[in-house]
Coordinates of C-alpha atoms in Angstrom, one line a residue:
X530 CA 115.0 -101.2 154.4
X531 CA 111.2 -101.7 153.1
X532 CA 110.4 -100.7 149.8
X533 CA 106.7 -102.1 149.8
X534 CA 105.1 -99.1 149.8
X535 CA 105.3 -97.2 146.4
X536 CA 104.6 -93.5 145.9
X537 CA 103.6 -93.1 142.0
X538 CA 103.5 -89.3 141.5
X539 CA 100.8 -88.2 139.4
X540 CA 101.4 -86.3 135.6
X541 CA 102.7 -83.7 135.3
X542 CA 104.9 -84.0 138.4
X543 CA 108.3 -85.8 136.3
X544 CA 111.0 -85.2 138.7
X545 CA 112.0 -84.5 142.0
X546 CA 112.0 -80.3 141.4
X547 CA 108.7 -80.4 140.6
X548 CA 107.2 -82.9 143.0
X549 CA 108.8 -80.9 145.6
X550 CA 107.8 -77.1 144.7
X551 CA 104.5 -78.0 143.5
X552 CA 102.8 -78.9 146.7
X553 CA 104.8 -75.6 148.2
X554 CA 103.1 -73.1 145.3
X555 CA 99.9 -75.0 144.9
X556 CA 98.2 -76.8 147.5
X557 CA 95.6 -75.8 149.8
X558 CA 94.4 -77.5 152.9
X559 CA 91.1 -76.1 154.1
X560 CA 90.6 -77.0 157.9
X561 CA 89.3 -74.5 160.3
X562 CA 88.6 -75.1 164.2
X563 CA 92.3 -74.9 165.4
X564 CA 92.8 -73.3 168.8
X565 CA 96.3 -71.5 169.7
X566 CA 98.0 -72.2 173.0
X567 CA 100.9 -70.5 174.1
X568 CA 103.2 -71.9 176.9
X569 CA 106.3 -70.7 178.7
X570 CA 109.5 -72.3 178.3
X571 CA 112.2 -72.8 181.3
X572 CA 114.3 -69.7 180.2
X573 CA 110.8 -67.2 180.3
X574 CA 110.5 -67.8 176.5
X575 CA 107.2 -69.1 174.7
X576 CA 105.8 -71.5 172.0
X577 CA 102.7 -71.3 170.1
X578 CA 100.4 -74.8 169.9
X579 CA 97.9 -75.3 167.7
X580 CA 95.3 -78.0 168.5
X581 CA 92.7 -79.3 166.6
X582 CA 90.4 -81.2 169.0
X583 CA 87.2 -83.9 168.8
X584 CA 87.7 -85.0 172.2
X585 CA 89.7 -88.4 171.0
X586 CA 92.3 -90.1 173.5
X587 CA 95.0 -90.5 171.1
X588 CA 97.3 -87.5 169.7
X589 CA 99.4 -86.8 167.0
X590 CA 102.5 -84.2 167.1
X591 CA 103.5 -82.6 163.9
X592 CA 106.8 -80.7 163.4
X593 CA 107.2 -78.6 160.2
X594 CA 110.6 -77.8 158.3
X595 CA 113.0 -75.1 158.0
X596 CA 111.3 -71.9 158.3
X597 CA 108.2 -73.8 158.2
X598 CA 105.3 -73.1 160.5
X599 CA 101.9 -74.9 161.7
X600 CA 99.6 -73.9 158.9
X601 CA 101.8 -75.0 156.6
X602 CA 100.1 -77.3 153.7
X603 CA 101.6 -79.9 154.6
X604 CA 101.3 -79.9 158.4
X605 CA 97.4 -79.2 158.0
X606 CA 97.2 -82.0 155.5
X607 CA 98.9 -84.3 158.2
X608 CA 96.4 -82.9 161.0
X609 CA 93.1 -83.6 159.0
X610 CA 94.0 -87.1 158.0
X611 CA 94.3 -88.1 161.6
X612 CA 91.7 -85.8 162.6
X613 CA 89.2 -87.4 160.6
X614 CA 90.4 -91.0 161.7
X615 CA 89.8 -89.8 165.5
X616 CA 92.7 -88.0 166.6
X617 CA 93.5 -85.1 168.3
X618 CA 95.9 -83.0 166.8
X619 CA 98.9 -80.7 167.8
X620 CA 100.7 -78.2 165.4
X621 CA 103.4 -76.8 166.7
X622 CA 105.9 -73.7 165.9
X623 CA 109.3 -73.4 166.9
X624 CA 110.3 -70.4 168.6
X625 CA 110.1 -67.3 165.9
X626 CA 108.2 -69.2 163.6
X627 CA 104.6 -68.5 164.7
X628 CA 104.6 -64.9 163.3
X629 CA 105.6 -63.3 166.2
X630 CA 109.3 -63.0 167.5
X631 CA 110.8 -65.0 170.8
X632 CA 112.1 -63.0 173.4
X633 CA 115.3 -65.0 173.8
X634 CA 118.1 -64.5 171.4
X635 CA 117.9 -68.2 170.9
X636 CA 115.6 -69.0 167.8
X637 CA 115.3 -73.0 167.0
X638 CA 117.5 -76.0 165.3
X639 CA 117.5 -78.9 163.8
X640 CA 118.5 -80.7 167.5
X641 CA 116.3 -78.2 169.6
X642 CA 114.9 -81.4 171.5
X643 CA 114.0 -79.5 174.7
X644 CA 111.5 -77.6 173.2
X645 CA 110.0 -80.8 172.0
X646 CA 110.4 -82.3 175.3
X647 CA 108.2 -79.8 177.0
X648 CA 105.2 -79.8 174.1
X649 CA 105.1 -83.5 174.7
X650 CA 105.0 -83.7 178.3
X651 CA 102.8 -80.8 178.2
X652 CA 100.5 -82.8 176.5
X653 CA 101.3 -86.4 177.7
X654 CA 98.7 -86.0 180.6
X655 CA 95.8 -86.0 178.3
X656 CA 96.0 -88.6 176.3
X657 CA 96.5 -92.5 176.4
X658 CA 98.8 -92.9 173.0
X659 CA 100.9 -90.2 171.4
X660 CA 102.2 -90.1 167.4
X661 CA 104.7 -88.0 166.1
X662 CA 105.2 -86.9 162.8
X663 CA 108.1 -84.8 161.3
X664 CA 108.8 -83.3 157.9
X665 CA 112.8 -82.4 157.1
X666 CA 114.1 -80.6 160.2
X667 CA 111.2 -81.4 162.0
X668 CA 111.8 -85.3 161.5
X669 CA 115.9 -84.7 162.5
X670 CA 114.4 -83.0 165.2
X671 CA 112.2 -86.2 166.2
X672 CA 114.4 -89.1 165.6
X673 CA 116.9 -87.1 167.9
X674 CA 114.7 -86.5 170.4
X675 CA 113.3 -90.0 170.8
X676 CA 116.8 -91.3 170.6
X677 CA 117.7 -89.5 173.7
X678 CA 114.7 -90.0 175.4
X679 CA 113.7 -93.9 176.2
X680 CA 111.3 -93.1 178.3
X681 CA 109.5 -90.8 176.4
X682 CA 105.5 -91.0 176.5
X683 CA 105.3 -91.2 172.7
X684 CA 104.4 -94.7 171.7
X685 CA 105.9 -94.2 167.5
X686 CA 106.4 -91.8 164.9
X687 CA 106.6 -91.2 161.3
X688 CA 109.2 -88.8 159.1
X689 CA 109.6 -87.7 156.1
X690 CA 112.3 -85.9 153.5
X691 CA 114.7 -86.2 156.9
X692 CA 118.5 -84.7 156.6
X693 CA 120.2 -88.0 158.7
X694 CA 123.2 -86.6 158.3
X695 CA 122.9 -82.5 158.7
X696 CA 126.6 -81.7 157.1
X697 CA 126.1 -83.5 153.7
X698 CA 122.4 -82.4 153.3
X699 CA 123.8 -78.9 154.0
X700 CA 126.3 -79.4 151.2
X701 CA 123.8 -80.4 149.0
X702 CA 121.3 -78.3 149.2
X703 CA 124.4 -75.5 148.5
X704 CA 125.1 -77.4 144.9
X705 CA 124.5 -74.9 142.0
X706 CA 121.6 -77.1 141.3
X707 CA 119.4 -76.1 144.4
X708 CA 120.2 -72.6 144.6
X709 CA 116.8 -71.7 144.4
X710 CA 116.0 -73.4 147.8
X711 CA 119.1 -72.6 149.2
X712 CA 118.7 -69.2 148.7
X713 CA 115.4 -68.9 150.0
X714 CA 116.0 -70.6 153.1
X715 CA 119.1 -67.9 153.5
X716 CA 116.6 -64.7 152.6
X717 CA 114.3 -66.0 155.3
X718 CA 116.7 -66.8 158.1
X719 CA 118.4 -63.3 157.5
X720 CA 115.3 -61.1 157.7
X721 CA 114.7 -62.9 161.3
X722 CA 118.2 -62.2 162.3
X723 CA 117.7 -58.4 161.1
X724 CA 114.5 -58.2 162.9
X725 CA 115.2 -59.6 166.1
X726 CA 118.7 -57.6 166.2
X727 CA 116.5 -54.4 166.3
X728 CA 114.2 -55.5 169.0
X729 CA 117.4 -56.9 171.6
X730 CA 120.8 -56.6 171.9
X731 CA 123.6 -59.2 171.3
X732 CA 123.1 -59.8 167.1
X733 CA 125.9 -58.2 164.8
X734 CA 124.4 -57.9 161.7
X735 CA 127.0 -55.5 160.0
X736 CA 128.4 -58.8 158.0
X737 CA 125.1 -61.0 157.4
X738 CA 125.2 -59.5 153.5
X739 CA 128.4 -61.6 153.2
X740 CA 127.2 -65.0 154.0
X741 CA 126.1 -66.5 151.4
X742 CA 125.3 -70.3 152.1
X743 CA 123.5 -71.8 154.9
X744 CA 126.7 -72.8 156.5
X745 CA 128.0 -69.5 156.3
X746 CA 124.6 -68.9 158.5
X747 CA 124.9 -71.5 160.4
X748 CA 128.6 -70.7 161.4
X749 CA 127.8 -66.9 161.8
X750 CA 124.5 -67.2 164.2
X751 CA 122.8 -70.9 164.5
X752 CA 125.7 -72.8 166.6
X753 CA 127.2 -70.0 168.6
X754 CA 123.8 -68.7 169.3
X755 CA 122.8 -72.7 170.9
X756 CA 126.3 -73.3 172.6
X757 CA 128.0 -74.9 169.3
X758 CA 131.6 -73.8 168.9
X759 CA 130.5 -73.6 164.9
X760 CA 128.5 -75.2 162.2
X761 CA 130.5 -78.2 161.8
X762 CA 130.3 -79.0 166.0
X763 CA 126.3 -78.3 165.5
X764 CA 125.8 -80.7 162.6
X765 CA 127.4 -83.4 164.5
X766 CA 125.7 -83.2 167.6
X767 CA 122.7 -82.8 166.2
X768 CA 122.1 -85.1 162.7
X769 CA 119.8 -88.3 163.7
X770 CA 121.7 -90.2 161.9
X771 CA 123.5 -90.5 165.4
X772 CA 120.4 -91.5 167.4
X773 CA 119.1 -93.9 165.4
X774 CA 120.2 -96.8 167.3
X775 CA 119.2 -95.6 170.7
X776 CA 115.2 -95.7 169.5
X777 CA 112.9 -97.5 171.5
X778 CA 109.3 -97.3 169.8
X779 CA 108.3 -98.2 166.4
X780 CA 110.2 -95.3 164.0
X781 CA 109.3 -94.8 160.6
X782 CA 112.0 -92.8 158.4
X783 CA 110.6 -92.4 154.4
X784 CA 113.2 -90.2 152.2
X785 CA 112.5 -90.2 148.2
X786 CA 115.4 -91.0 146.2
X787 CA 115.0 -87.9 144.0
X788 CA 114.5 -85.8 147.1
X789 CA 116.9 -82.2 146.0
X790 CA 118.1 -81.6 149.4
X791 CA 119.2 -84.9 151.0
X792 CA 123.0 -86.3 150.6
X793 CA 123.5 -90.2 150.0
X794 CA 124.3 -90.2 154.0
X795 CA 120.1 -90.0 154.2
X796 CA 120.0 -93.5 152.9
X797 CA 121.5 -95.3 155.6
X798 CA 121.6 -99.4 154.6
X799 CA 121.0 -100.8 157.6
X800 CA 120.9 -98.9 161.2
X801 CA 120.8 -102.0 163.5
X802 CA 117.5 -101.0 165.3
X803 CA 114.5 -103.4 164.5
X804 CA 112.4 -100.4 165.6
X805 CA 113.7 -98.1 162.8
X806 CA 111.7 -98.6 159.2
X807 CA 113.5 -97.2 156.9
X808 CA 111.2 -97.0 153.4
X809 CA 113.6 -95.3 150.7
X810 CA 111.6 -95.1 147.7
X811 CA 112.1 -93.8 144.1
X812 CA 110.0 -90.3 143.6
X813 CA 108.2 -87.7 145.9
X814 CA 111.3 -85.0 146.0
X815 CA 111.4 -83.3 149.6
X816 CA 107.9 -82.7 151.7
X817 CA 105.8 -83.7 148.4
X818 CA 104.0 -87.0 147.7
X819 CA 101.0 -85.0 146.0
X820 CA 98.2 -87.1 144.9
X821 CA 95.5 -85.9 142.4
X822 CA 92.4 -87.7 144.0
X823 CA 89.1 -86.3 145.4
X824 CA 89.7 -86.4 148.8
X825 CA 92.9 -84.2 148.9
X826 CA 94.9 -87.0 150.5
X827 CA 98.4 -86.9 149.7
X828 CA 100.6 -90.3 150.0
X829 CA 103.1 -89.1 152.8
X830 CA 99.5 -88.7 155.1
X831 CA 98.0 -92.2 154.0
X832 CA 101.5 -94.0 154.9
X833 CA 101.9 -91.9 158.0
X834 CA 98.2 -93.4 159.5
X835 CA 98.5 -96.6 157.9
X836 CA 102.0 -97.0 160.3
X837 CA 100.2 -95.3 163.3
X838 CA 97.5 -97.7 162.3
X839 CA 99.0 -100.7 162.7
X840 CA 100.5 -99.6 166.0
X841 CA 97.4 -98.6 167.5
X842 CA 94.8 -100.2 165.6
X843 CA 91.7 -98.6 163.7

């Protein structure tokens, strides 16, 4: 575990709730210039690509959180710190997330790795070195995916606020304390459920007003929906806390102590993988790290290109 790299959150940001709904309510990241792609999956399905381009050889991947999307804060904030070190860019939305519906009843989760698989070879033919970065379930979603994929084009990555383990995390975020997150999460997931049962058959939704935790959700529609027998079979096929050791490129995994959503099983002691960094430090809550500075930089971009850095060089 490394702990040389310290987040000091500014004033008036005092505790993990607020370091982690501030940068949600607050911040703004002005970048224009991003172009959409949309590609076709295997099973006649789509996902929508955002690129931000300056001709560069190297690429970053960024993949948002739960009911996140790709102009997000936080995943344009990632995007223009590499961009303006000389990086290409890629955004990208899991399926129902870019503000139009799938056409599969399949939406995403937390181990949805062939999705990623295809936006990475998609883009592996245009560029000599490949980053990843994931926030939450987008980092699960990463770790997992280059756990089971060795010979994966992507040369490193760096994640943030990551669930290891799915099961706890879920059971923490469901305390009494975190209701307010949970609950939004829930309102969200729900609406999408609602919607997409009215555009295609194959969703009951006479009995989605009595679930009332994300496992309930998860039980109900996420694992039978992806070929899980229920929630408890889907967190434990899919938490990266299972894949860690099967890494082959330099892995970065930073989760604040304070972070509201993550179970102790996020702070693994050792995961017997020289390539896995884990950097568990005391404050920055979940998907936060603000900084008050002048150039808008917040610390979870500055440690993610100061690792791709010293992969790549400057």
């Amino acid at each position: 575990m490394e702990v040389g790299h310290v987040y000091r959150p500014p004033f008036p940001l005092i505790n993990g709730h607020i370091e982690t709904i501030y940068p949600a309510l607050f911040r703004r990241v002005k970048l224009k210039g991003f172009q959409r792609e949309r590609i076709k999956t295997p099973d006649n399905d789509f996902l929508d690509l955002d690129w931000l381009t300056r001709g560069a050889d190297k690429l970053v991947i960024v993949s948002h959180g739960l009911e996140g999307n790709s102009q997000r804060a936080y995943m344009k904030g990632m995007a223009k710190v590499f961009y303006d070190a000389g990086y290409d860019a890629l955004l990208w939305n899991y399926r129902g997330c870019s503000e139009e519906m799938n056409y599969q009843l399949q939406f995403y989760h937390s181990g949805a790795t062939d999705d990623l698989d295809l936006v990475v070879k998609h883009a592996a033919t245009k560029y000599r070195s490949i980053f990843m970065v994931g926030f939450s379930l987008g980092g699960n979603l990463t770790l997992k995916y280059l756990g089971e994929k060795p010979d994966t084009a992507v040369r490193g990555a760096a994640v943030f606020s990551v669930p290891l383990n799915l099961r706890t995390s879920c059971e923490k975020i469901s305390e009494p304390a975190n209701f307010l997150y949970a609950n939004r999460f829930l309102v969200s997931l729900k609406k999408k459920i609602v919607t997409k049962s009215k555009l295609m058959k194959g969703l009951d939704t006479k009995d989605i007003d009595e679930l009332f935790t994300l496992y309930d959700f998860d039980d109900r529609y996420t694992a039978p929906l992806h070929g899980f027998k229920d929630a408890t079979a889907y967190y434990e096929a899919c938490s990266a806390i299972h894949f860690l050791k099967e890494i082959r490129v330099p892995a970065l995994i930073v989760n604040a102590l304070n972070d509201p959503f993550l179970s102790s099983d996020c702070y693994p002691k050792d995961v017997s993988n020289p390539n896995v960094h884990l950097e568990f430090i005391e404050r920055g809550g979940h998907v936060g790290f603000a900084q008050f500075n002048q150039n808008g930089l917040y610390w979870s971009e500055w440690r993610a290109l100061n690792f791709a850095q010293q992969l790549f060089g400057r």
